[in-house]
């Protein structure tokens, strides 16, 4: 009985723990790498463009190669395989929330009107409300601080931000 429980519990905890860790790591790397020494690739994400792909997508390739490598190692050491599953699940969540919901890189448009999805959407819009790499807020992709807290952080920021961004979103949402 205990062997059966552990057989399912340990992989489940490895996957869930990895997904939670990845949100922390993604937020940390977004703030300290992508908005730091890695700005060369990430800058394309903060500038208007018409192309379907952007240089910033290279970060997804790097994380994908890392996950694939862990699957390869995990073929010999099973805990690493479950960690690779967790990273892959996080990649799907990132694609859904960031590329799809926030940046509308899907073939259809959806603007959340309330609840958690609206908060994630607005938090990332506030991330983009500052020009350039300095002074941004909300670096996570799945977790989003309350919008009021982020607005206060932006207001405390000397560079300020475009306060009309959230109003435009609310007006578009009401019109639909």
Short mmCIF file of C-alpha atoms in Angstrom, two decimals:
data_model
loop_
_atom_site.label_atom_id
_atom_site.label_comp_id
_atom_site.label_asym_id
_atom_site.label_seq_id
_atom_site.Cartn_x
_atom_site.Cartn_y
_atom_site.Cartn_z
CA UNK A 1 0.00 0.00 0.00
CA UNK A 2 2.69 2.52 1.03
CA UNK A 3 4.73 1.60 -2.05
CA UNK A 4 1.73 2.34 -4.27
CA UNK A 5 1.14 5.72 -2.62
CA UNK A 6 4.82 6.68 -2.93
CA UNK A 7 4.86 5.43 -6.53
CA UNK A 8 2.35 8.19 -7.40
CA UNK A 9 3.06 10.77 -4.68
CA UNK A 10 6.76 11.31 -5.37
CA UNK A 11 6.35 11.96 -9.13
CA UNK A 12 3.33 14.18 -8.45
CA UNK A 13 5.28 16.23 -5.91
CA UNK A 14 8.26 16.47 -8.27
CA UNK A 15 6.05 17.75 -11.10
CA UNK A 16 4.06 20.21 -8.97
CA UNK A 17 7.17 21.41 -7.15
CA UNK A 18 8.93 21.98 -10.47
CA UNK A 19 6.00 23.97 -11.86
CA UNK A 20 6.00 26.20 -8.75
CA UNK A 21 9.79 26.54 -8.90
CA UNK A 22 9.62 27.42 -12.60
CA UNK A 23 7.26 30.32 -11.92
CA UNK A 24 9.75 31.68 -9.40
CA UNK A 25 12.71 31.01 -11.72
CA UNK A 26 10.94 32.48 -14.75
CA UNK A 27 10.09 35.66 -12.82
CA UNK A 28 13.64 35.90 -11.49
CA UNK A 29 15.25 35.31 -14.89
CA UNK A 30 12.79 37.69 -16.56
CA UNK A 31 13.77 40.47 -14.14
CA UNK A 32 17.49 39.78 -13.75
CA UNK A 33 18.53 38.20 -17.05
CA UNK A 34 16.03 39.34 -19.68
CA UNK A 35 15.87 42.87 -18.28
CA UNK A 36 19.61 42.73 -17.52
CA UNK A 37 22.44 41.27 -19.58
CA UNK A 38 19.99 39.33 -21.80
CA UNK A 39 18.13 42.46 -22.93
CA UNK A 40 19.51 42.02 -26.46
CA UNK A 41 17.08 39.16 -27.13
CA UNK A 42 14.27 40.38 -24.87
CA UNK A 43 14.18 43.92 -26.28
CA UNK A 44 12.31 42.61 -29.33
CA UNK A 45 9.44 41.68 -27.03
CA UNK A 46 9.07 45.25 -25.75
CA UNK A 47 9.04 46.87 -29.19
CA UNK A 48 6.24 46.94 -31.77
CA UNK A 49 6.68 44.50 -34.66
CA UNK A 50 4.65 42.78 -37.35
CA UNK A 51 6.58 39.52 -37.49
CA UNK A 52 5.08 36.35 -36.03
CA UNK A 53 8.32 35.52 -34.24
CA UNK A 54 10.59 37.76 -32.22
CA UNK A 55 14.17 37.39 -31.05
CA UNK A 56 12.81 36.96 -27.51
CA UNK A 57 11.41 33.56 -28.61
CA UNK A 58 14.99 32.27 -28.43
CA UNK A 59 14.51 32.09 -24.66
CA UNK A 60 11.74 29.52 -25.20
CA UNK A 61 14.10 27.54 -27.43
CA UNK A 62 16.79 27.57 -24.71
CA UNK A 63 14.31 26.37 -22.06
CA UNK A 64 12.96 23.76 -24.49
CA UNK A 65 16.44 22.37 -25.21
CA UNK A 66 17.09 22.27 -21.46
CA UNK A 67 13.84 20.32 -20.85
CA UNK A 68 14.62 17.89 -23.68
CA UNK A 69 18.08 17.34 -22.20
CA UNK A 70 16.51 16.54 -18.84
CA UNK A 71 14.19 13.98 -20.49
CA UNK A 72 17.29 12.36 -21.97
CA UNK A 73 19.04 12.27 -18.56
CA UNK A 74 15.76 11.16 -16.98
CA UNK A 75 15.74 8.04 -19.12
CA UNK A 76 18.50 6.79 -16.80
CA UNK A 77 17.48 8.58 -13.59
CA UNK A 78 13.69 8.67 -13.19
CA UNK A 79 13.33 11.71 -10.83
CA UNK A 80 14.91 13.94 -13.49
CA UNK A 81 12.32 12.73 -16.01
CA UNK A 82 9.51 13.99 -13.74
CA UNK A 83 11.29 17.32 -13.32
CA UNK A 84 11.40 17.59 -17.12
CA UNK A 85 7.65 16.93 -17.16
CA UNK A 86 7.16 19.80 -14.70
CA UNK A 87 9.25 22.17 -16.82
CA UNK A 88 7.27 21.14 -19.90
CA UNK A 89 3.95 21.73 -18.14
CA UNK A 90 5.21 25.16 -17.12
CA UNK A 91 6.13 25.81 -20.75
CA UNK A 92 2.55 25.05 -21.77
CA UNK A 93 1.23 27.37 -19.04
CA UNK A 94 3.64 30.10 -20.21
CA UNK A 95 2.45 29.68 -23.79
CA UNK A 96 -1.19 29.86 -22.69
CA UNK A 97 -0.89 32.84 -20.35
CA UNK A 98 1.88 34.92 -21.88
CA UNK A 99 1.87 34.27 -25.59
CA UNK A 100 -1.83 33.51 -25.93
CA UNK A 101 -3.82 35.39 -23.34
CA UNK A 102 -1.66 38.49 -22.89
CA UNK A 103 -0.01 38.97 -26.28
CA UNK A 104 -2.75 37.40 -28.38
CA UNK A 105 -0.38 35.27 -30.46
CA UNK A 106 -3.23 32.85 -31.07
CA UNK A 107 -5.37 32.82 -34.20
CA UNK A 108 -8.27 34.16 -32.10
CA UNK A 109 -8.66 36.99 -29.59
CA UNK A 110 -9.88 36.67 -26.02
CA UNK A 111 -9.92 39.51 -23.52
CA UNK A 112 -10.74 38.33 -19.97
CA UNK A 113 -13.38 40.44 -18.25
CA UNK A 114 -13.00 39.37 -14.63
CA UNK A 115 -11.20 37.21 -12.13
CA UNK A 116 -7.79 35.61 -12.18
CA UNK A 117 -7.29 35.72 -15.96
CA UNK A 118 -8.04 39.44 -16.07
CA UNK A 119 -5.54 40.02 -13.25
CA UNK A 120 -2.81 38.09 -15.11
CA UNK A 121 -3.63 39.98 -18.29
CA UNK A 122 -3.57 43.39 -16.61
CA UNK A 123 -0.41 42.62 -14.62
CA UNK A 124 1.53 41.85 -17.77
CA UNK A 125 0.07 44.86 -19.55
CA UNK A 126 1.42 46.93 -16.65
CA UNK A 127 4.79 45.24 -17.19
CA UNK A 128 4.76 46.70 -20.70
CA UNK A 129 3.47 50.12 -19.59
CA UNK A 130 7.03 51.39 -19.11
CA UNK A 131 9.26 52.06 -22.10
CA UNK A 132 12.52 50.18 -22.04
CA UNK A 133 13.86 47.66 -19.58
CA UNK A 134 14.09 49.73 -16.40
CA UNK A 135 11.24 50.37 -13.98
CA UNK A 136 9.00 47.49 -15.04
CA UNK A 137 6.84 45.52 -12.60
CA UNK A 138 5.25 42.06 -12.64
CA UNK A 139 7.88 39.71 -14.01
CA UNK A 140 5.99 36.46 -13.40
CA UNK A 141 3.84 34.73 -15.99
CA UNK A 142 1.33 32.59 -14.08
CA UNK A 143 1.16 34.43 -10.75
CA UNK A 144 0.18 38.09 -10.78
CA UNK A 145 0.19 40.48 -7.87
CA UNK A 146 -3.03 42.44 -7.37
CA UNK A 147 -3.30 45.21 -9.96
CA UNK A 148 -3.63 47.95 -7.32
CA UNK A 149 -0.28 46.89 -5.83
CA UNK A 150 1.39 46.97 -9.24
CA UNK A 151 -0.08 50.39 -10.07
CA UNK A 152 1.29 51.72 -6.77
CA UNK A 153 4.73 50.32 -7.60
CA UNK A 154 4.61 52.00 -10.99
CA UNK A 155 3.49 55.28 -9.47
CA UNK A 156 6.41 55.09 -7.03
CA UNK A 157 8.66 54.55 -10.02
CA UNK A 158 10.29 57.80 -11.12
CA UNK A 159 9.77 56.98 -14.80
CA UNK A 160 6.01 56.71 -14.47
CA UNK A 161 3.83 54.70 -16.81
CA UNK A 162 1.00 54.98 -19.30
CA UNK A 163 -2.05 55.18 -17.03
CA UNK A 164 -4.38 54.89 -20.02
CA UNK A 165 -3.33 51.28 -20.72
CA UNK A 166 -5.71 49.73 -18.17
CA UNK A 167 -8.52 52.17 -19.01
CA UNK A 168 -8.28 51.17 -22.69
CA UNK A 169 -8.46 47.48 -21.73
CA UNK A 170 -11.54 48.07 -19.57
CA UNK A 171 -13.21 50.06 -22.37
CA UNK A 172 -12.46 47.34 -24.94
CA UNK A 173 -13.77 44.69 -22.55
CA UNK A 174 -16.99 46.65 -21.95
CA UNK A 175 -17.51 47.16 -25.69
CA UNK A 176 -17.31 43.45 -26.49
#
